[in-house]
């Protein structure tokens, strides 16, 4: 099936304040919405979001009128540039089938950038990419629990009143401008501080160490999973570990691979341990407010460093059996005209439970900009698979 529609090339503006992160990974800190519009400085007298929404609505209406009044379209959204008798053109497909193809292109992993690329092809694809049903399903995928609860209370027939109550004019506007976590990359930050070392005997100068390590956070579309890895390695190694952790999560949730779950998980854990030495936390996240999330992470014990059964029997109750839970609250912010590309630390609580003595302890960390700087979003191309298992 051929497609002879006009297309425009589009370049991604890659920018990052950290040169090491920029050089190690292809950084595209723009959100999926940057293919449509950018966030303008809020100091303007008029709300820029309302202005952009009106311009996009006018453009959709103009394209719809052109297609309806142009006799060359014959009621179809697409029109071939050249007559081709050897193959069937994509323009002969009905509207519903074209939407089905687009849903498969977006996939269950929410490759929303596809809609931006389609909207740059021609007027017909622009209207298909702005279909209200597609953006509504995207919103329910981004905020499943929150939207399902509110939509059941309001009713499906009052969608316009529901969107207006949330200060949005369409589902597409909500999917673009409402605070959200991004899935086509990870959030990275570099922590740097100076630590005083132990003075040597007879030394007149005290040794000083400059400690540098990186922290990476990745969100997963399925089941609100989150992975956070901290290590004194370069950003490319952090991204590699986060990619392996996602593969282990995907294999453990796949029913068809139940028999190979142990092998896959052991192999992925071995790769992560041999490649980078650091701390990997896994858990879930949920929405706390319209612009903040709460993450509950757990640190799994290292089976390789665990003493043998004879050694544990000899030591007795000396070795504590600790269960550590990390509860972190993030706020989603915008940086340098890009949407949802920054995570701000709001609170950090560590809860420790000793199974042997049934003792509990809670530690609230003091969040300083030196040890907990904002995490900037970095786009990673291989985080979005080329093939999806299910449509949107």
Coordinates of C-alpha atoms in Angstrom, one line a residue:
X1 CA 0.0 0.0 0.0
X2 CA 1.5 3.3 -1.1
X3 CA 1.3 6.7 0.4
X4 CA 2.1 9.7 -1.7
X5 CA 1.3 12.5 0.7
X6 CA 3.6 15.5 1.2
X7 CA 5.8 15.5 4.3
X8 CA 8.0 18.0 6.1
X9 CA 11.3 17.2 7.9
X10 CA 11.4 18.1 11.5
X11 CA 14.5 18.6 13.7
X12 CA 14.6 18.0 17.4
X13 CA 16.1 20.8 19.5
X14 CA 18.4 19.0 21.9
X15 CA 19.5 21.0 24.9
X16 CA 20.8 20.1 28.4
X17 CA 22.7 22.1 31.0
X18 CA 24.9 19.1 31.9
X19 CA 27.4 18.6 29.2
X20 CA 28.3 15.0 30.3
X21 CA 24.6 14.0 30.1
X22 CA 24.3 15.6 26.7
X23 CA 27.3 13.8 25.3
X24 CA 26.4 10.4 26.7
X25 CA 22.8 10.3 25.7
X26 CA 20.7 11.9 22.9
X27 CA 18.8 14.5 24.9
X28 CA 15.5 15.8 23.7
X29 CA 14.0 17.4 26.8
X30 CA 10.9 18.5 25.0
X31 CA 7.7 16.7 25.9
X32 CA 5.5 15.0 23.3
X33 CA 3.5 18.2 23.2
X34 CA 6.5 20.1 21.8
X35 CA 5.8 18.8 18.4
X36 CA 2.6 20.9 18.4
X37 CA 3.4 23.9 20.6
X38 CA 5.8 25.1 23.2
X39 CA 5.0 26.6 26.6
X40 CA 5.4 30.3 26.5
X41 CA 6.5 32.5 29.3
X42 CA 3.5 32.9 31.7
X43 CA 4.3 36.6 32.4
X44 CA 2.2 37.6 29.3
X45 CA -0.9 39.5 29.9
X46 CA -3.1 36.9 28.1
X47 CA -3.0 33.2 28.8
X48 CA -0.8 31.7 26.0
X49 CA -2.5 28.3 26.3
X50 CA -5.9 29.6 25.5
X51 CA -4.4 31.5 22.5
X52 CA -2.7 28.4 21.2
X53 CA -5.8 26.2 21.6
X54 CA -8.0 28.7 19.7
X55 CA -5.4 28.8 16.8
X56 CA -5.4 25.0 16.7
X57 CA -9.2 24.8 16.7
X58 CA -9.4 27.3 13.9
X59 CA -6.9 25.3 11.9
X60 CA -8.9 22.1 12.3
X61 CA -12.0 23.9 11.2
X62 CA -10.3 25.4 8.2
X63 CA -8.9 22.0 7.2
X64 CA -12.3 20.3 7.6
X65 CA -14.0 22.9 5.4
X66 CA -11.3 22.5 2.7
X67 CA -11.8 18.8 2.6
X68 CA -15.6 19.0 2.5
X69 CA -15.7 21.6 -0.2
X70 CA -12.9 20.3 -2.4
X71 CA -14.3 17.9 -5.0
X72 CA -10.9 16.1 -5.3
X73 CA -11.2 14.5 -1.9
X74 CA -14.7 12.9 -2.7
X75 CA -15.5 12.6 1.0
X76 CA -12.1 11.1 2.0
X77 CA -9.5 12.6 4.3
X78 CA -6.6 11.8 2.0
X79 CA -5.9 12.5 -1.6
X80 CA -3.0 11.0 -3.7
X81 CA -0.5 13.3 -5.2
X82 CA -0.1 11.2 -8.4
X83 CA -2.5 8.7 -10.0
X84 CA -1.1 5.2 -9.5
X85 CA -2.8 2.2 -11.0
X86 CA -0.4 -0.5 -9.9
X87 CA -1.1 -0.3 -6.2
X88 CA -3.9 0.7 -3.9
X89 CA -3.5 4.1 -2.2
X90 CA -4.0 4.6 1.5
X91 CA -6.6 7.2 0.8
X92 CA -9.2 4.6 -0.1
X93 CA -9.3 3.2 3.4
X94 CA -12.2 4.3 5.5
X95 CA -11.9 6.8 8.4
X96 CA -12.3 4.1 11.1
X97 CA -9.6 1.9 9.7
X98 CA -7.2 4.8 9.5
X99 CA -7.8 5.5 13.2
X100 CA -7.2 1.9 14.0
X101 CA -3.8 2.0 12.2
X102 CA -2.9 5.1 14.2
X103 CA -3.9 3.4 17.4
X104 CA -1.5 0.6 16.6
X105 CA 1.2 3.1 15.8
X106 CA 0.8 4.8 19.2
X107 CA 0.6 1.4 21.0
X108 CA 0.2 0.5 24.6
X109 CA 3.6 2.2 25.3
X110 CA 2.1 5.6 24.3
X111 CA 4.3 6.8 21.5
X112 CA 2.6 10.1 21.3
X113 CA 5.3 11.6 19.0
X114 CA 3.8 9.6 16.2
X115 CA 0.8 12.0 16.2
X116 CA 3.1 15.0 15.9
X117 CA 4.8 13.4 12.9
X118 CA 1.5 12.6 11.2
X119 CA 0.2 16.1 11.7
X120 CA 3.1 17.4 9.6
X121 CA 2.3 15.2 6.6
X122 CA -0.9 16.7 5.2
X123 CA -4.3 18.1 6.1
X124 CA -6.0 14.7 6.3
X125 CA -3.4 13.3 8.7
X126 CA -3.6 16.4 10.7
X127 CA -7.3 15.9 11.3
X128 CA -6.7 12.2 12.1
X129 CA -4.0 13.0 14.6
X130 CA -6.3 15.4 16.3
X131 CA -9.2 13.0 16.6
X132 CA -11.0 13.5 19.9
X133 CA -11.4 9.7 20.7
X134 CA -7.7 9.1 20.4
X135 CA -6.7 11.9 22.8
X136 CA -9.4 10.8 25.2
X137 CA -7.9 7.3 25.4
X138 CA -4.5 8.8 25.9
X139 CA -5.8 10.8 28.9
X140 CA -7.3 7.7 30.4
X141 CA -3.9 6.0 29.9
X142 CA -2.0 8.8 31.5
X143 CA -4.3 9.2 34.5
X144 CA -6.2 5.9 34.7
X145 CA -7.5 5.9 38.3
X146 CA -8.1 9.6 38.6
X147 CA -10.0 10.0 35.3
X148 CA -12.0 6.8 35.7
X149 CA -13.3 7.9 39.1
X150 CA -14.2 11.4 38.0
X151 CA -15.7 10.4 34.7
X152 CA -18.0 7.8 36.3
X153 CA -19.3 10.6 38.6
X154 CA -19.9 13.1 35.9
X155 CA -21.0 10.8 33.1
X156 CA -19.7 10.2 29.6
X157 CA -22.4 12.4 28.0
X158 CA -21.1 15.6 29.8
X159 CA -17.5 15.5 28.5
X160 CA -17.5 19.2 27.5
X161 CA -18.7 20.3 30.9
X162 CA -16.2 17.9 32.5
X163 CA -13.3 19.4 30.5
X164 CA -14.5 22.9 31.2
X165 CA -14.5 22.2 34.9
X166 CA -10.9 21.3 34.6
X167 CA -10.1 24.4 32.6
X168 CA -9.5 22.5 29.4
X169 CA -11.3 22.9 26.0
X170 CA -10.5 19.4 24.6
X171 CA -9.0 16.0 25.6
X172 CA -5.9 16.9 23.4
X173 CA -5.3 20.0 25.4
X174 CA -5.5 18.1 28.7
X175 CA -3.1 15.4 27.4
X176 CA -0.6 18.1 26.4
X177 CA -0.7 20.7 29.2
X178 CA -1.8 18.7 32.3
X179 CA 1.2 17.8 34.5
X180 CA 2.3 14.2 33.7
X181 CA 5.3 11.9 33.8
X182 CA 7.1 11.2 30.5
X183 CA 7.8 7.6 29.4
X184 CA 10.0 8.0 26.3
X185 CA 13.1 8.6 28.4
X186 CA 14.3 9.0 32.0
X187 CA 15.0 11.8 34.5
X188 CA 18.6 12.3 35.4
X189 CA 20.5 14.5 37.8
X190 CA 24.1 14.9 38.9
X191 CA 25.0 15.2 42.5
X192 CA 28.3 16.8 43.4
X193 CA 29.7 17.7 46.8
X194 CA 33.0 17.9 48.7
X195 CA 33.8 15.5 51.5
X196 CA 36.7 15.8 53.9
X197 CA 38.8 12.7 54.2
X198 CA 40.7 11.2 57.1
X199 CA 44.0 13.2 57.8
X200 CA 47.1 11.1 57.4
X201 CA 49.8 10.9 60.1
X202 CA 52.4 13.6 59.6
X203 CA 50.5 15.3 56.8
X204 CA 50.1 19.1 56.8
X205 CA 47.2 19.1 54.4
X206 CA 43.8 17.5 55.0
X207 CA 42.7 15.4 52.1
X208 CA 39.5 16.5 50.3
X209 CA 37.4 14.3 48.0
X210 CA 35.0 15.5 45.3
X211 CA 32.2 13.1 45.2
X212 CA 30.2 12.9 42.0
X213 CA 27.4 10.4 41.3
X214 CA 24.3 10.3 39.1
X215 CA 20.7 9.4 39.8
X216 CA 18.3 8.1 37.1
X217 CA 14.5 7.7 37.4
X218 CA 12.3 5.9 34.8
X219 CA 8.6 5.6 34.8
X220 CA 6.8 2.7 33.1
X221 CA 3.4 2.9 31.4
X222 CA 2.1 -0.5 32.6
X223 CA 1.0 -0.8 36.3
X224 CA 2.5 2.6 37.3
X225 CA 5.9 1.0 37.8
X226 CA 9.0 3.1 38.6
X227 CA 12.7 2.4 38.8
X228 CA 15.4 4.6 40.4
X229 CA 19.1 3.8 40.1
X230 CA 21.9 5.7 41.8
X231 CA 25.6 5.0 41.0
X232 CA 28.9 6.8 40.6
X233 CA 29.0 6.0 36.9
X234 CA 28.4 7.9 33.6
X235 CA 24.9 8.6 32.5
X236 CA 25.0 6.0 29.7
X237 CA 25.5 3.3 32.3
X238 CA 22.6 4.6 34.3
X239 CA 20.4 4.4 31.3
X240 CA 21.5 0.9 30.4
X241 CA 20.6 -0.3 33.9
X242 CA 17.2 1.4 33.7
X243 CA 16.6 -0.3 30.4
X244 CA 17.5 -3.7 31.8
X245 CA 15.2 -3.2 34.8
X246 CA 12.3 -2.4 32.4
X247 CA 13.0 -5.6 30.5
X248 CA 12.9 -7.6 33.7
X249 CA 9.6 -6.0 34.7
X250 CA 8.1 -6.7 31.2
X251 CA 9.2 -10.3 31.3
X252 CA 7.8 -10.9 34.8
X253 CA 4.4 -9.5 33.8
X254 CA 4.2 -11.5 30.5
X255 CA 2.1 -14.6 31.0
X256 CA 3.5 -16.3 28.0
X257 CA 7.0 -16.2 29.5
X258 CA 6.2 -17.6 32.9
X259 CA 8.5 -20.6 32.4
X260 CA 11.5 -18.4 31.6
X261 CA 10.9 -15.7 34.2
X262 CA 13.6 -16.9 36.5
X263 CA 16.2 -17.1 33.8
X264 CA 15.4 -13.7 32.4
X265 CA 15.4 -12.0 35.8
X266 CA 18.7 -13.6 36.8
X267 CA 20.3 -12.7 33.6
X268 CA 19.2 -9.1 33.7
X269 CA 20.3 -8.8 37.4
X270 CA 23.6 -10.3 36.5
X271 CA 24.1 -7.8 33.7
X272 CA 23.2 -4.9 35.9
X273 CA 25.5 -6.0 38.7
X274 CA 28.5 -6.6 36.4
X275 CA 28.1 -3.4 34.4
X276 CA 27.5 -0.8 37.2
X277 CA 27.8 -1.0 41.0
X278 CA 25.0 1.1 42.5
X279 CA 21.6 1.0 44.2
X280 CA 18.5 0.0 42.2
X281 CA 15.1 0.7 43.7
X282 CA 11.8 -0.5 42.2
X283 CA 8.3 0.3 43.2
X284 CA 5.1 2.0 42.2
X285 CA 3.8 5.6 42.0
X286 CA 0.4 7.2 42.3
X287 CA -0.9 10.7 41.8
X288 CA -1.1 12.8 45.0
X289 CA -2.2 16.1 43.4
X290 CA -2.6 17.5 39.9
X291 CA 1.1 18.3 39.7
X292 CA 2.7 15.9 42.3
X293 CA 3.2 12.1 42.6
X294 CA 4.1 9.8 45.5
X295 CA 6.6 7.0 44.8
X296 CA 6.9 3.9 47.0
X297 CA 10.2 2.2 46.4
X298 CA 11.8 -1.0 47.8
X299 CA 15.4 -2.1 47.9
X300 CA 15.7 -5.8 47.3
X301 CA 18.4 -7.8 49.2
X302 CA 21.5 -8.9 47.4
X303 CA 21.3 -12.7 47.2
X304 CA 25.0 -13.0 46.2
X305 CA 26.2 -11.2 49.3
X306 CA 23.8 -13.1 51.6
X307 CA 25.6 -15.5 54.0
X308 CA 25.1 -19.3 53.6
X309 CA 22.7 -21.2 55.8
X310 CA 25.5 -22.6 58.0
X311 CA 26.9 -19.1 58.4
X312 CA 23.5 -17.7 59.3
X313 CA 22.9 -20.5 61.9
X314 CA 26.3 -19.7 63.4
X315 CA 25.7 -16.0 63.6
X316 CA 22.2 -16.4 64.9
X317 CA 20.1 -13.3 65.5
X318 CA 23.2 -11.0 64.8
X319 CA 22.3 -10.4 61.2
X320 CA 19.1 -8.2 61.1
X321 CA 16.4 -8.9 58.5
X322 CA 15.6 -5.4 57.4
X323 CA 12.8 -4.3 55.1
X324 CA 13.5 -0.8 53.8
X325 CA 10.8 1.3 52.1
X326 CA 11.5 4.7 50.5
X327 CA 8.6 7.1 50.1
X328 CA 9.4 10.0 47.8
X329 CA 7.1 12.8 46.7
X330 CA 7.9 14.7 43.5
X331 CA 6.5 17.8 41.9
X332 CA 6.4 18.0 38.1
X333 CA 7.7 21.3 36.7
X334 CA 8.6 22.9 33.4
X335 CA 12.1 24.1 32.5
X336 CA 13.3 26.3 29.6
X337 CA 10.0 26.4 27.8
X338 CA 9.5 22.6 27.8
X339 CA 6.6 20.9 29.5
X340 CA 6.9 18.3 32.3
X341 CA 10.6 17.9 31.9
X342 CA 11.6 18.4 35.5
X343 CA 11.1 16.5 38.8
X344 CA 11.4 18.5 42.0
X345 CA 12.0 16.8 45.3
X346 CA 9.3 17.6 47.8
X347 CA 9.7 15.0 50.6
X348 CA 11.8 11.9 51.2
X349 CA 11.0 9.4 54.0
X350 CA 12.8 6.2 54.8
X351 CA 10.9 3.5 56.7
X352 CA 12.9 0.6 58.1
X353 CA 11.4 -2.6 59.6
X354 CA 13.4 -5.2 61.4
X355 CA 11.7 -8.6 61.1
X356 CA 13.8 -10.3 63.8
X357 CA 13.1 -7.7 66.5
X358 CA 9.8 -6.3 65.0
X359 CA 11.3 -2.8 65.4
X360 CA 10.5 0.1 63.2
X361 CA 12.2 3.4 62.5
X362 CA 11.3 6.4 60.3
X363 CA 13.8 8.9 58.9
X364 CA 12.9 12.1 57.2
X365 CA 15.7 13.4 55.0
X366 CA 16.4 17.1 54.7
X367 CA 16.2 18.0 51.0
X368 CA 18.9 20.4 49.9
X369 CA 19.7 21.5 46.4
X370 CA 23.2 20.1 46.7
X371 CA 22.3 16.5 47.4
X372 CA 18.8 16.5 45.8
X373 CA 19.0 18.7 42.7
X374 CA 16.1 18.7 40.2
X375 CA 16.0 15.8 37.8
X376 CA 16.0 16.8 34.1
X377 CA 14.2 14.7 31.5
X378 CA 16.4 13.0 28.8
X379 CA 14.9 11.4 25.8
X380 CA 16.2 7.8 25.1
X381 CA 15.2 6.5 21.7
X382 CA 15.4 2.8 22.5
X383 CA 13.0 3.2 25.4
X384 CA 10.1 3.3 22.8
X385 CA 9.9 -0.1 21.1
X386 CA 9.3 -0.3 17.4
X387 CA 6.7 -3.1 17.8
X388 CA 3.8 -3.0 20.2
X389 CA 1.8 -5.9 21.6
X390 CA -1.5 -4.1 21.7
X391 CA -3.0 -0.9 20.3
X392 CA -4.0 2.2 22.3

